Structure formats: C-alpha cells, structure tokens
Amino acid sequence: MNDIKAWAVNLCAILLVTAVINYLVPKGKVKKICETAFSLIILAVFCLPLFEMKNIDASILNNKFDSLFSEKIDYALAYDESIKSAVMTILDENKIGYTRVEIKSRTENDEYILENVIVYLESTEDEQKATALLSEELKIESGIILAGD
C-alpha cells in the first residue's frame, strides 16, 4: 500500500512541476522540447511500478488471496457455531432434551445462507414446543428439522 501512495505522490508532483514549467517556458521550439521531455518523464513514472511488479514473487500474492478466502470460511464456521450455541441455549432454558444440534449452511457470493437447523430430540413429545420456540426466538420460518435419536 505504501508503494501505491508513493507512486501517486510522485505522479502528482511530476504533473505539478510539468504544469508550472509549461507556463514558464516561452513558446516555440523550447516549449516543444520541454513538453516532449516531460511527457517522457510522466510516461516513465507510470511505467516504473509495472516493471517493479514483475519482480514480485507470485507465491506472495497467492498466499494473500488464500488467506482472504480462508477468513471467509472461518466467518461461516463462526456463524454456524453461534447459531448452534443459540439453539442449545434456548433448548436448555426451556428444559427440552436433545442429543445434538447440526447446522447446514453454505456461502454463495459472499452471503451466508442458513439451509437447515437439525435438532435431535430425546423425545418426540417436545417437537411442537421446540419448533415454536426456535421459530420465535431465532426468527427462522423454515428449515427447522426435528429428529429423534
């Protein structure tokens, strides 16, 4: 990021110096020579960062992209664990017995999509109560699957 800032500052400085000298130089052959020289300098300022980027190791860029992708996956896992914890807390507070809770989700276009919340109940008597509680507390209209173990 510092390289980009330095490049932008250099470009602005060269453009400013070019504009000032362009107004100070008299018209004629001298002005054409100065304009040509400064055009070449500006072209060099644009192109130098491109030549420097060829020296950058491609594995560094790949590692950066891989780390960004893995962070997205970590967020999805964190959401899954958060929902699972909330479901277990609701069931524990209302004394509804369960053996395990599973969360089915996916990520698509940087969006987290919750597909199903699967709760394995100890007894089938609490199915309606559990469905009502989870729908009310978590604001999930569909996707709650209750199963006996």
C-alpha angles and dihedrals in degrees: 000000000000089000091056092049092049091048092050092048091049091049093050092047093050092047091049093048090046092052093049095047091044090060094044098049115089120243120266135050094340091056092051091050092049092048091050092048094049091045088057091048091051090048089052091050089053095046102041095076089052091055091047092051090060087067092057115105111245092218090066091058092045091052091052092051092045092052091050091051093047091051089057090053090048090055090053091051090048091053090049092051091046093053091044090051092048092050092049091048092051092049093047093048091053094043095240111155118230135165100206145346126220128192121205113197142144139197121231127173091348091307126121111226119192108208105173142356107206117196119186105209125203091222132021092223092083097053098104094043092048093048092050093047095048093045092049099042100038097033091230111150099186138006098067109130119185118197135175120231 
